């Protein structure tokens, strides 16, 4: 519903194959895929990005976006204070346009009543999902000593 | 079908000719790789990107394939894929509101950096132009304001 309302332009980019938006607690807020794309694949990929951003957050690295080659295309992942965007795109040339559309539409999305309701249901939770959910002390120490 | 003459452009789209099979030509490994990418949808630029080939390399390969009558050009840049000069007037106006009288100079500098000009600017390069111009604005709030103001104009070209 959110993608259709606020990010329809993303779905009209010829090379975009899938879009997923997650809340900070790995909760799928909305998704859109071409019929040929398995949403489960996108969900699995997104979980890895939560882990990556969480490790970077632990290390005080202020990464906002990551682009990685994936099969015949690329994955664009962008973290915002309350959201994670994952976009599967065939051509890296379209990433500038994807970034522009998210920049332009994000304020309306965040201020929308729909999103405010979602945020209310998951308020007070920390971005660092990995740390809060999965890590024991030795793993926290390992990440602390990682050189990134 | 369009006759190929002159430069191989990044936004050209080719398919294999029905008149001659690539198996009849003496093709190198990379040339076969390019042939395998020809699907009537991917542009020359996208194929170069997929195969990590430089501009010179991809142009050479397409020239060779074309000279051996293996290719048919199905689409290429026309006036429809160019941005109108009117757009640059609007862009200049929006930038002047944020940056003052230096806006025009900055716009020309960015176009020069992209090795393009107002008369021959392809629609597909608009997002990069907007991003480069945004980077010239220091204030993050004004950056967003600029992108929002100009996006609806850009959108008309990108999704027509």
mmCIF file of C-alpha atoms in Angstrom:
data_model
loop_
_atom_site.group_PDB
_atom_site.id
_atom_site.type_symbol
_atom_site.label_atom_id
_atom_site.label_comp_id
_atom_site.label_asym_id
_atom_site.label_seq_id
_atom_site.Cartn_x
_atom_site.Cartn_y
_atom_site.Cartn_z
ATOM 1 C CA UNK A 1 0.000 0.000 0.000
ATOM 2 C CA UNK A 2 2.844 2.374 0.871
ATOM 3 C CA UNK A 3 4.763 1.575 -2.324
ATOM 4 C CA UNK A 4 1.663 2.038 -4.474
ATOM 5 C CA UNK A 5 0.834 5.321 -2.762
ATOM 6 C CA UNK A 6 4.251 6.915 -2.387
ATOM 7 C CA UNK A 7 6.773 5.038 -4.512
ATOM 8 C CA UNK A 8 4.872 4.069 -7.624
ATOM 9 C CA UNK A 9 7.557 5.686 -9.771
ATOM 10 C CA UNK A 10 10.073 3.131 -8.520
ATOM 11 C CA UNK A 11 7.920 0.327 -9.914
ATOM 12 C CA UNK A 12 7.865 2.072 -13.285
ATOM 13 C CA UNK A 13 11.621 1.934 -13.754
ATOM 14 C CA UNK A 14 12.060 -0.756 -16.371
ATOM 15 C CA UNK A 15 15.013 -2.430 -14.651
ATOM 16 C CA UNK A 16 13.563 -2.555 -11.149
ATOM 17 C CA UNK A 17 12.516 -6.106 -10.235
ATOM 18 C CA UNK A 18 11.592 -5.884 -6.561
ATOM 19 C CA UNK A 19 11.113 -3.355 -3.787
ATOM 20 C CA UNK A 20 10.775 -4.105 -0.108
ATOM 21 C CA UNK A 21 10.375 -1.744 2.795
ATOM 22 C CA UNK A 22 11.090 -2.965 6.299
ATOM 23 C CA UNK A 23 10.540 -1.354 9.662
ATOM 24 C CA UNK A 24 13.419 -1.226 12.100
ATOM 25 C CA UNK A 25 12.427 -4.497 13.670
ATOM 26 C CA UNK A 26 12.701 -6.500 10.441
ATOM 27 C CA UNK A 27 8.965 -6.194 9.948
ATOM 28 C CA UNK A 28 7.916 -6.134 6.326
ATOM 29 C CA UNK A 29 5.917 -2.950 5.801
ATOM 30 C CA UNK A 30 5.309 -3.321 2.089
ATOM 31 C CA UNK A 31 6.738 -5.039 -0.973
ATOM 32 C CA UNK A 32 6.383 -5.157 -4.717
ATOM 33 C CA UNK A 33 7.957 -7.624 -7.127
ATOM 34 C CA UNK A 34 7.766 -8.616 -10.746
ATOM 35 C CA UNK A 35 5.920 -11.937 -11.068
ATOM 36 C CA UNK A 36 9.216 -13.676 -11.838
ATOM 37 C CA UNK A 37 10.804 -12.702 -8.514
ATOM 38 C CA UNK A 38 10.380 -14.755 -5.352
ATOM 39 C CA UNK A 39 9.572 -12.514 -2.396
ATOM 40 C CA UNK A 40 11.212 -15.056 -0.056
ATOM 41 C CA UNK A 41 14.552 -14.364 -1.759
ATOM 42 C CA UNK A 42 14.113 -10.655 -1.150
ATOM 43 C CA UNK A 43 13.201 -11.274 2.495
ATOM 44 C CA UNK A 44 16.321 -13.391 3.032
ATOM 45 C CA UNK A 45 18.504 -10.773 1.387
ATOM 46 C CA UNK A 46 16.955 -8.044 3.504
ATOM 47 C CA UNK A 47 17.762 -9.905 6.689
ATOM 48 C CA UNK A 48 21.435 -9.947 5.675
ATOM 49 C CA UNK A 49 21.321 -6.202 5.132
ATOM 50 C CA UNK A 50 19.848 -5.702 8.585
ATOM 51 C CA UNK A 51 22.849 -7.587 9.899
ATOM 52 C CA UNK A 52 25.297 -5.567 7.793
ATOM 53 C CA UNK A 53 23.835 -2.220 8.818
ATOM 54 C CA UNK A 54 23.663 -3.361 12.436
ATOM 55 C CA UNK A 55 27.351 -4.313 12.462
ATOM 56 C CA UNK A 56 28.237 -0.992 10.833
ATOM 57 C CA UNK A 57 26.099 0.780 13.413
ATOM 58 C CA UNK A 58 27.938 -1.068 16.199
ATOM 59 C CA UNK A 59 31.206 0.173 14.755
ATOM 60 C CA UNK A 60 29.968 3.751 14.594
ATOM 61 C CA UNK A 61 30.034 3.682 10.789
ATOM 62 C CA UNK A 62 27.385 5.974 9.397
ATOM 63 C CA UNK A 63 26.619 4.103 6.162
ATOM 64 C CA UNK A 64 23.346 5.163 4.560
ATOM 65 C CA UNK A 65 23.349 2.871 1.558
ATOM 66 C CA UNK A 66 25.054 -0.180 0.110
ATOM 67 C CA UNK A 67 25.056 -1.505 -3.460
ATOM 68 C CA UNK A 68 26.112 -5.102 -4.116
ATOM 69 C CA UNK A 69 26.104 -7.187 -7.292
ATOM 70 C CA UNK A 70 23.541 -9.965 -7.147
ATOM 71 C CA UNK A 71 23.052 -12.613 -9.830
ATOM 72 C CA UNK A 72 22.339 -10.660 -13.030
ATOM 73 C CA UNK A 73 21.712 -7.346 -11.339
ATOM 74 C CA UNK A 74 22.316 -5.326 -8.216
ATOM 75 C CA UNK A 75 20.811 -4.847 -4.789
ATOM 76 C CA UNK A 76 20.432 -1.320 -3.525
ATOM 77 C CA UNK A 77 19.923 -1.132 0.226
ATOM 78 C CA UNK A 78 19.240 2.141 1.976
ATOM 79 C CA UNK A 79 18.733 2.646 5.651
ATOM 80 C CA UNK A 80 16.732 5.528 7.086
ATOM 81 C CA UNK A 81 16.046 6.214 10.781
ATOM 82 C CA UNK A 82 12.897 4.077 10.754
ATOM 83 C CA UNK A 83 13.093 2.105 7.538
ATOM 84 C CA UNK A 84 15.183 -0.170 5.381
ATOM 85 C CA UNK A 85 14.668 -0.049 1.614
ATOM 86 C CA UNK A 86 15.761 -2.962 -0.541
ATOM 87 C CA UNK A 87 15.560 -2.596 -4.311
ATOM 88 C CA UNK A 88 16.560 -5.289 -6.806
ATOM 89 C CA UNK A 89 17.595 -3.628 -10.034
ATOM 90 C CA UNK A 90 19.095 -5.029 -13.212
ATOM 91 C CA UNK A 91 21.217 -2.037 -14.123
ATOM 92 C CA UNK A 92 23.455 -0.064 -11.792
ATOM 93 C CA UNK A 93 22.763 2.977 -13.993
ATOM 94 C CA UNK A 94 19.277 3.220 -12.455
ATOM 95 C CA UNK A 95 20.488 3.570 -8.886
ATOM 96 C CA UNK A 96 20.819 7.357 -9.166
ATOM 97 C CA UNK A 97 17.165 7.555 -10.187
ATOM 98 C CA UNK A 98 16.097 5.195 -7.379
ATOM 99 C CA UNK A 99 17.994 7.351 -4.876
ATOM 100 C CA UNK A 100 16.381 10.507 -6.265
ATOM 101 C CA UNK A 101 12.851 9.076 -6.037
ATOM 102 C CA UNK A 102 13.377 7.925 -2.443
ATOM 103 C CA UNK A 103 14.825 11.352 -1.524
ATOM 104 C CA UNK A 104 11.854 13.141 -3.022
ATOM 105 C CA UNK A 105 9.098 10.890 -1.681
ATOM 106 C CA UNK A 106 10.413 9.901 1.732
ATOM 107 C CA UNK A 107 9.119 12.928 3.659
ATOM 108 C CA UNK A 108 5.549 12.377 2.485
ATOM 109 C CA UNK A 109 5.846 8.687 3.297
ATOM 110 C CA UNK A 110 7.207 9.265 6.811
ATOM 111 C CA UNK A 111 4.556 11.891 7.554
ATOM 112 C CA UNK A 112 1.686 9.808 6.224
ATOM 113 C CA UNK A 113 -1.007 8.570 8.572
ATOM 114 C CA UNK A 114 -0.396 4.997 7.389
ATOM 115 C CA UNK A 115 3.243 5.093 8.345
ATOM 116 C CA UNK A 116 2.585 6.902 11.616
ATOM 117 C CA UNK A 117 0.296 4.027 12.625
ATOM 118 C CA UNK A 118 3.001 1.481 11.788
ATOM 119 C CA UNK A 119 5.600 3.449 13.727
ATOM 120 C CA UNK A 120 3.295 3.727 16.731
ATOM 121 C CA UNK A 121 2.954 -0.064 16.857
ATOM 122 C CA UNK A 122 6.728 -0.500 16.889
ATOM 123 C CA UNK A 123 7.858 2.532 18.820
ATOM 124 C CA UNK A 124 10.657 2.567 21.353
ATOM 125 C CA UNK A 125 12.718 -0.089 19.611
ATOM 126 C CA UNK A 126 16.344 0.363 18.768
ATOM 127 C CA UNK A 127 17.686 0.266 15.240
ATOM 128 C CA UNK A 128 20.391 -2.198 16.101
ATOM 129 C CA UNK A 129 18.273 -5.263 15.533
ATOM 130 C CA UNK A 130 21.227 -7.653 15.386
ATOM 131 C CA UNK A 131 22.622 -6.601 18.734
ATOM 132 C CA UNK A 132 19.305 -6.695 20.519
ATOM 133 C CA UNK A 133 18.059 -9.988 19.136
ATOM 134 C CA UNK A 134 20.946 -12.299 18.487
ATOM 135 C CA UNK A 135 24.334 -11.454 19.910
ATOM 136 C CA UNK A 136 25.899 -12.971 22.978
ATOM 137 C CA UNK A 137 28.767 -11.305 24.842
ATOM 138 C CA UNK A 138 31.534 -13.055 22.893
ATOM 139 C CA UNK A 139 29.961 -12.056 19.565
ATOM 140 C CA UNK A 140 29.609 -8.458 20.762
ATOM 141 C CA UNK A 141 33.295 -8.530 21.677
ATOM 142 C CA UNK A 142 34.165 -9.980 18.252
ATOM 143 C CA UNK A 143 32.299 -7.166 16.451
ATOM 144 C CA UNK A 144 33.878 -4.619 18.772
ATOM 145 C CA UNK A 145 37.330 -5.824 17.709
ATOM 146 C CA UNK A 146 36.484 -5.942 13.998
ATOM 147 C CA UNK A 147 38.441 -3.470 11.937
ATOM 148 C CA UNK A 148 36.131 -1.896 9.360
ATOM 149 C CA UNK B 1 14.855 -1.961 -38.775
ATOM 150 C CA UNK B 2 17.301 0.966 -38.694
ATOM 151 C CA UNK B 3 20.405 1.235 -40.820
ATOM 152 C CA UNK B 4 23.568 1.583 -38.774
ATOM 153 C CA UNK B 5 25.824 4.457 -39.668
ATOM 154 C CA UNK B 6 28.252 6.484 -37.617
ATOM 155 C CA UNK B 7 28.957 6.126 -33.924
ATOM 156 C CA UNK B 8 27.862 3.256 -31.680
ATOM 157 C CA UNK B 9 25.830 4.953 -28.947
ATOM 158 C CA UNK B 10 25.291 3.610 -25.430
ATOM 159 C CA UNK B 11 21.512 3.672 -25.791
ATOM 160 C CA UNK B 12 21.384 1.692 -29.032
ATOM 161 C CA UNK B 13 19.631 -1.673 -28.947
ATOM 162 C CA UNK B 14 20.603 -4.484 -31.307
ATOM 163 C CA UNK B 15 19.336 -7.961 -32.096
ATOM 164 C CA UNK B 16 20.981 -10.750 -34.069
ATOM 165 C CA UNK B 17 20.342 -10.671 -37.786
ATOM 166 C CA UNK B 18 18.342 -13.514 -39.316
ATOM 167 C CA UNK B 19 20.528 -13.387 -42.395
ATOM 168 C CA UNK B 20 23.696 -14.726 -40.845
ATOM 169 C CA UNK B 21 24.442 -16.944 -37.849
ATOM 170 C CA UNK B 22 27.246 -15.994 -35.425
ATOM 171 C CA UNK B 23 28.465 -19.582 -35.784
ATOM 172 C CA UNK B 24 29.475 -18.738 -39.338
ATOM 173 C CA UNK B 25 31.695 -15.918 -38.105
ATOM 174 C CA UNK B 26 35.060 -16.254 -36.419
ATOM 175 C CA UNK B 27 34.198 -14.760 -33.043
ATOM 176 C CA UNK B 28 36.388 -14.366 -29.971
ATOM 177 C CA UNK B 29 35.258 -15.254 -26.448
ATOM 178 C CA UNK B 30 34.196 -11.696 -25.539
ATOM 179 C CA UNK B 31 32.378 -11.267 -28.820
ATOM 180 C CA UNK B 32 30.376 -14.410 -28.039
ATOM 181 C CA UNK B 33 29.635 -12.965 -24.614
ATOM 182 C CA UNK B 34 28.200 -9.843 -26.243
ATOM 183 C CA UNK B 35 26.165 -11.944 -28.702
ATOM 184 C CA UNK B 36 24.671 -13.881 -25.796
ATOM 185 C CA UNK B 37 23.468 -10.602 -24.248
ATOM 186 C CA UNK B 38 21.564 -9.443 -27.334
ATOM 187 C CA UNK B 39 17.933 -9.786 -26.375
ATOM 188 C CA UNK B 40 16.331 -6.790 -28.063
ATOM 189 C CA UNK B 41 16.019 -5.055 -24.697
ATOM 190 C CA UNK B 42 19.501 -4.409 -23.360
ATOM 191 C CA UNK B 43 21.259 -1.310 -24.641
ATOM 192 C CA UNK B 44 24.897 -1.231 -25.691
ATOM 193 C CA UNK B 45 25.642 0.561 -22.407
ATOM 194 C CA UNK B 46 23.917 -2.103 -20.318
ATOM 195 C CA UNK B 47 25.747 -4.906 -22.110
ATOM 196 C CA UNK B 48 29.068 -3.124 -21.534
ATOM 197 C CA UNK B 49 28.192 -2.793 -17.861
ATOM 198 C CA UNK B 50 27.104 -6.436 -17.519
ATOM 199 C CA UNK B 51 30.347 -7.640 -19.081
ATOM 200 C CA UNK B 52 32.566 -5.013 -17.436
ATOM 201 C CA UNK B 53 33.770 -3.740 -20.815
ATOM 202 C CA UNK B 54 35.110 -0.265 -21.440
ATOM 203 C CA UNK B 55 33.523 2.131 -23.915
ATOM 204 C CA UNK B 56 36.294 1.439 -26.449
ATOM 205 C CA UNK B 57 36.060 -2.327 -26.060
ATOM 206 C CA UNK B 58 32.289 -2.482 -26.478
ATOM 207 C CA UNK B 59 32.392 -0.139 -29.456
ATOM 208 C CA UNK B 60 35.066 -2.258 -31.159
ATOM 209 C CA UNK B 61 33.082 -5.446 -30.609
ATOM 210 C CA UNK B 62 29.833 -3.947 -31.917
ATOM 211 C CA UNK B 63 31.684 -2.552 -34.931
ATOM 212 C CA UNK B 64 33.127 -5.975 -35.730
ATOM 213 C CA UNK B 65 29.776 -7.743 -35.278
ATOM 214 C CA UNK B 66 28.107 -5.120 -37.413
ATOM 215 C CA UNK B 67 30.722 -5.323 -40.155
ATOM 216 C CA UNK B 68 30.119 -9.079 -40.307
ATOM 217 C CA UNK B 69 26.395 -8.463 -40.860
ATOM 218 C CA UNK B 70 25.454 -10.162 -37.613
ATOM 219 C CA UNK B 71 23.499 -7.266 -36.125
ATOM 220 C CA UNK B 72 20.303 -5.396 -36.714
ATOM 221 C CA UNK B 73 19.770 -2.077 -34.967
ATOM 222 C CA UNK B 74 16.237 -1.979 -33.582
ATOM 223 C CA UNK B 75 16.292 1.300 -31.702
ATOM 224 C CA UNK B 76 18.472 4.273 -31.075
ATOM 225 C CA UNK B 77 18.437 7.704 -29.633
ATOM 226 C CA UNK B 78 16.132 10.135 -31.370
ATOM 227 C CA UNK B 79 14.911 13.617 -30.540
ATOM 228 C CA UNK B 80 12.473 12.020 -28.073
ATOM 229 C CA UNK B 81 15.357 10.907 -25.886
ATOM 230 C CA UNK B 82 16.814 14.409 -25.654
ATOM 231 C CA UNK B 83 15.938 16.947 -22.978
ATOM 232 C CA UNK B 84 14.423 20.154 -24.331
ATOM 233 C CA UNK B 85 16.316 23.459 -23.921
ATOM 234 C CA UNK B 86 13.265 24.706 -22.017
ATOM 235 C CA UNK B 87 14.066 22.256 -19.224
ATOM 236 C CA UNK B 88 17.484 23.818 -18.730
ATOM 237 C CA UNK B 89 15.884 27.254 -18.337
ATOM 238 C CA UNK B 90 13.687 25.857 -15.545
ATOM 239 C CA UNK B 91 16.651 24.055 -13.998
ATOM 240 C CA UNK B 92 18.713 27.227 -14.112
ATOM 241 C CA UNK B 93 15.864 29.145 -12.470
ATOM 242 C CA UNK B 94 15.513 26.601 -9.640
ATOM 243 C CA UNK B 95 19.242 26.631 -9.011
ATOM 244 C CA UNK B 96 19.401 30.426 -9.067
ATOM 245 C CA UNK B 97 16.780 30.543 -6.302
ATOM 246 C CA UNK B 98 19.094 28.447 -4.130
ATOM 247 C CA UNK B 99 22.586 29.440 -5.233
ATOM 248 C CA UNK B 100 22.179 32.928 -6.645
ATOM 249 C CA UNK B 101 23.804 34.234 -9.823
ATOM 250 C CA UNK B 102 26.568 31.575 -9.883
ATOM 251 C CA UNK B 103 23.938 28.916 -10.667
ATOM 252 C CA UNK B 104 24.425 29.207 -14.430
ATOM 253 C CA UNK B 105 28.190 28.767 -14.127
ATOM 254 C CA UNK B 106 27.764 25.752 -11.867
ATOM 255 C CA UNK B 107 25.308 24.183 -14.310
ATOM 256 C CA UNK B 108 27.733 24.666 -17.201
ATOM 257 C CA UNK B 109 30.599 23.235 -15.109
ATOM 258 C CA UNK B 110 28.585 20.121 -14.259
ATOM 259 C CA UNK B 111 27.526 19.647 -17.895
ATOM 260 C CA UNK B 112 31.165 19.978 -18.945
ATOM 261 C CA UNK B 113 32.194 17.468 -16.281
ATOM 262 C CA UNK B 114 29.620 15.069 -17.768
ATOM 263 C CA UNK B 115 30.982 15.878 -21.246
ATOM 264 C CA UNK B 116 27.537 16.948 -22.379
ATOM 265 C CA UNK B 117 25.759 20.118 -23.353
ATOM 266 C CA UNK B 118 22.261 21.608 -23.284
ATOM 267 C CA UNK B 119 21.586 20.876 -26.965
ATOM 268 C CA UNK B 120 22.432 17.203 -26.843
ATOM 269 C CA UNK B 121 21.505 16.016 -23.354
ATOM 270 C CA UNK B 122 19.944 12.569 -23.158
ATOM 271 C CA UNK B 123 17.016 11.893 -20.843
ATOM 272 C CA UNK B 124 18.698 8.837 -19.316
ATOM 273 C CA UNK B 125 21.400 11.107 -17.846
ATOM 274 C CA UNK B 126 18.973 13.393 -15.989
ATOM 275 C CA UNK B 127 19.163 11.629 -12.596
ATOM 276 C CA UNK B 128 22.962 11.909 -12.612
ATOM 277 C CA UNK B 129 22.763 15.599 -13.538
ATOM 278 C CA UNK B 130 20.314 16.263 -10.696
ATOM 279 C CA UNK B 131 22.528 14.394 -8.232
ATOM 280 C CA UNK B 132 25.668 16.257 -9.278
ATOM 281 C CA UNK B 133 23.875 19.594 -9.029
ATOM 282 C CA UNK B 134 22.445 18.642 -5.625
ATOM 283 C CA UNK B 135 25.988 18.031 -4.404
ATOM 284 C CA UNK B 136 26.773 21.661 -5.211
ATOM 285 C CA UNK B 137 24.209 22.786 -2.616
ATOM 286 C CA UNK B 138 25.629 22.826 0.924
ATOM 287 C CA UNK B 139 22.425 22.952 2.972
ATOM 288 C CA UNK B 140 20.792 19.463 3.228
ATOM 289 C CA UNK B 141 17.320 21.043 3.585
ATOM 290 C CA UNK B 142 17.835 23.021 0.399
ATOM 291 C CA UNK B 143 19.158 19.889 -1.319
ATOM 292 C CA UNK B 144 15.852 18.122 -0.693
ATOM 293 C CA UNK B 145 13.907 21.247 -1.668
ATOM 294 C CA UNK B 146 15.799 21.420 -4.974
ATOM 295 C CA UNK B 147 15.242 17.746 -5.760
ATOM 296 C CA UNK B 148 11.546 17.976 -4.933
ATOM 297 C CA UNK B 149 11.065 21.077 -7.064
ATOM 298 C CA UNK B 150 12.845 19.666 -10.079
ATOM 299 C CA UNK B 151 11.629 16.064 -9.841
ATOM 300 C CA UNK B 152 8.199 16.671 -11.373
ATOM 301 C CA UNK B 153 9.880 18.246 -14.408
ATOM 302 C CA UNK B 154 12.320 15.338 -14.677
ATOM 303 C CA UNK B 155 9.537 12.824 -14.222
ATOM 304 C CA UNK B 156 7.791 13.995 -17.384
ATOM 305 C CA UNK B 157 10.820 12.907 -19.401
ATOM 306 C CA UNK B 158 11.606 9.714 -17.537
ATOM 307 C CA UNK B 159 8.164 8.146 -17.474
ATOM 308 C CA UNK B 160 6.570 9.366 -20.680
#
